[in-house]
Amino acid sequence: EAGVAQSPRYKIIEKRQSVAFWCNPISGHATLYWYQQILGQGPKLLIQFQNNGVVDDSQLPKDRFSAERLKGVDSTLKIQPAKLEDSAVYLCASSLVGLGGDEQFFGPGTRLTVL
Amino acid sequence: AQSVTQLGSHVSVSEGALVLLRCNYSSSVPPYLFWYVQYPNQGLQLLLKYTTGATLVKGINGFEAEFKKSETSFHLTKPSAHMSDAAEYFCAVSEGGSNYKLTFGKGTLLTVNP
């Protein structure tokens, strides 16, 4: 079974530029998550999709971050414009159903450096 | 609101020694509890989870954890450390329901010395 795929793996940009990350979840998984992991901290949930609808985006900085999941499969997370504090690893995860106790499967992440 | 505290950002053990990584949680309802491991430049991998039933949970690679409700703890143990166990370990809590949200601790970096 193929895992969660993410691209690119690394990205370096200057502040005020825009950047986009792509995620392809495990086939058949209804729920998709984007996390931000700042160095020295645990992952923090940015947004959760159930199929192509948003379930939770309470911690997404909506003035600069946006995400979409078209057709309930792939997802894109965008930052525009980027700030220095956005430097982090962005992790995508998926789960079969999205209920409590459901295992989340993580991709390798995209490491973003903002200069 | 749910939260997780991992005591000790860095734990160092000798190969063959007991591994003990501490996790305490805060939750307003009976929680679901998880331990994930992260190797360098990789995503997180589930080690084990507690949902309901037996409070001693066994996971992969010889790890186990015990849910103690009275202590609001979910400490991770392994009787004998191996060099390959060196990684970062994250404890996480979910309150379940239809809005499944994981809250992670800050992580504990495990170093295994030969």
Short mmCIF file of C-alpha atoms in Angstrom, two decimals, chain B residues 16-71:
data_model
loop_
_atom_site.label_atom_id
_atom_site.label_comp_id
_atom_site.label_asym_id
_atom_site.label_seq_id
_atom_site.Cartn_x
_atom_site.Cartn_y
_atom_site.Cartn_z
CA GLY B 16 20.29 -2.58 26.71
CA ALA B 17 18.95 -0.24 29.40
CA LEU B 18 15.32 0.48 30.20
CA VAL B 19 13.65 3.21 28.19
CA LEU B 20 11.06 5.37 30.00
CA LEU B 21 9.48 8.36 28.27
CA ARG B 22 6.92 10.29 30.29
CA CYS B 23 3.63 11.71 29.08
CA ASN B 24 0.86 13.42 31.03
CA TYR B 25 -2.33 14.66 29.43
CA SER B 26 -5.26 16.89 30.16
CA SER B 27 -8.68 16.07 28.74
CA SER B 28 -12.25 16.87 29.68
CA VAL B 29 -13.50 13.50 28.44
CA PRO B 30 -12.03 9.98 28.36
CA PRO B 31 -9.19 10.37 25.89
CA TYR B 32 -7.67 8.41 23.09
CA LEU B 33 -3.89 8.35 23.56
CA PHE B 34 -1.10 7.78 21.07
CA TRP B 35 2.66 7.49 20.84
CA TYR B 36 4.33 8.33 17.53
CA VAL B 37 8.01 8.02 16.58
CA GLN B 38 9.80 10.29 14.11
CA TYR B 39 13.13 9.35 12.54
CA PRO B 40 15.26 12.11 10.96
CA ASN B 41 13.76 13.57 7.78
CA GLN B 42 10.76 11.26 7.97
CA GLY B 43 7.12 11.58 8.89
CA LEU B 44 5.59 10.26 12.09
CA GLN B 45 4.90 6.56 12.56
CA LEU B 46 2.40 5.18 15.04
CA LEU B 47 3.99 3.10 17.81
CA LEU B 48 0.86 2.29 19.78
CA LYS B 49 -2.49 3.69 20.86
CA TYR B 50 -5.02 3.41 23.67
CA THR B 51 -8.72 3.70 22.88
CA THR B 52 -10.67 1.51 25.30
CA GLY B 53 -10.23 -1.76 27.18
CA ALA B 54 -6.92 -3.03 28.52
CA THR B 55 -4.86 -0.21 29.96
CA LEU B 56 -1.51 -1.81 29.10
CA VAL B 57 -0.98 -1.40 25.40
CA LYS B 58 1.70 -3.15 23.38
CA GLY B 59 3.09 -1.62 20.23
CA ILE B 60 5.69 -2.18 17.58
CA ASN B 61 9.41 -2.65 18.18
CA GLY B 62 8.92 -3.92 21.76
CA PHE B 63 7.40 -0.71 23.13
CA GLU B 64 4.45 -0.61 25.50
CA ALA B 65 2.54 2.04 27.42
CA GLU B 66 0.13 2.02 30.33
CA PHE B 67 -2.90 4.29 30.61
CA LYS B 68 -3.32 5.45 34.23
CA LYS B 69 -6.45 7.51 34.54
CA SER B 70 -5.84 8.48 38.19
CA GLU B 71 -2.45 9.90 37.25
#
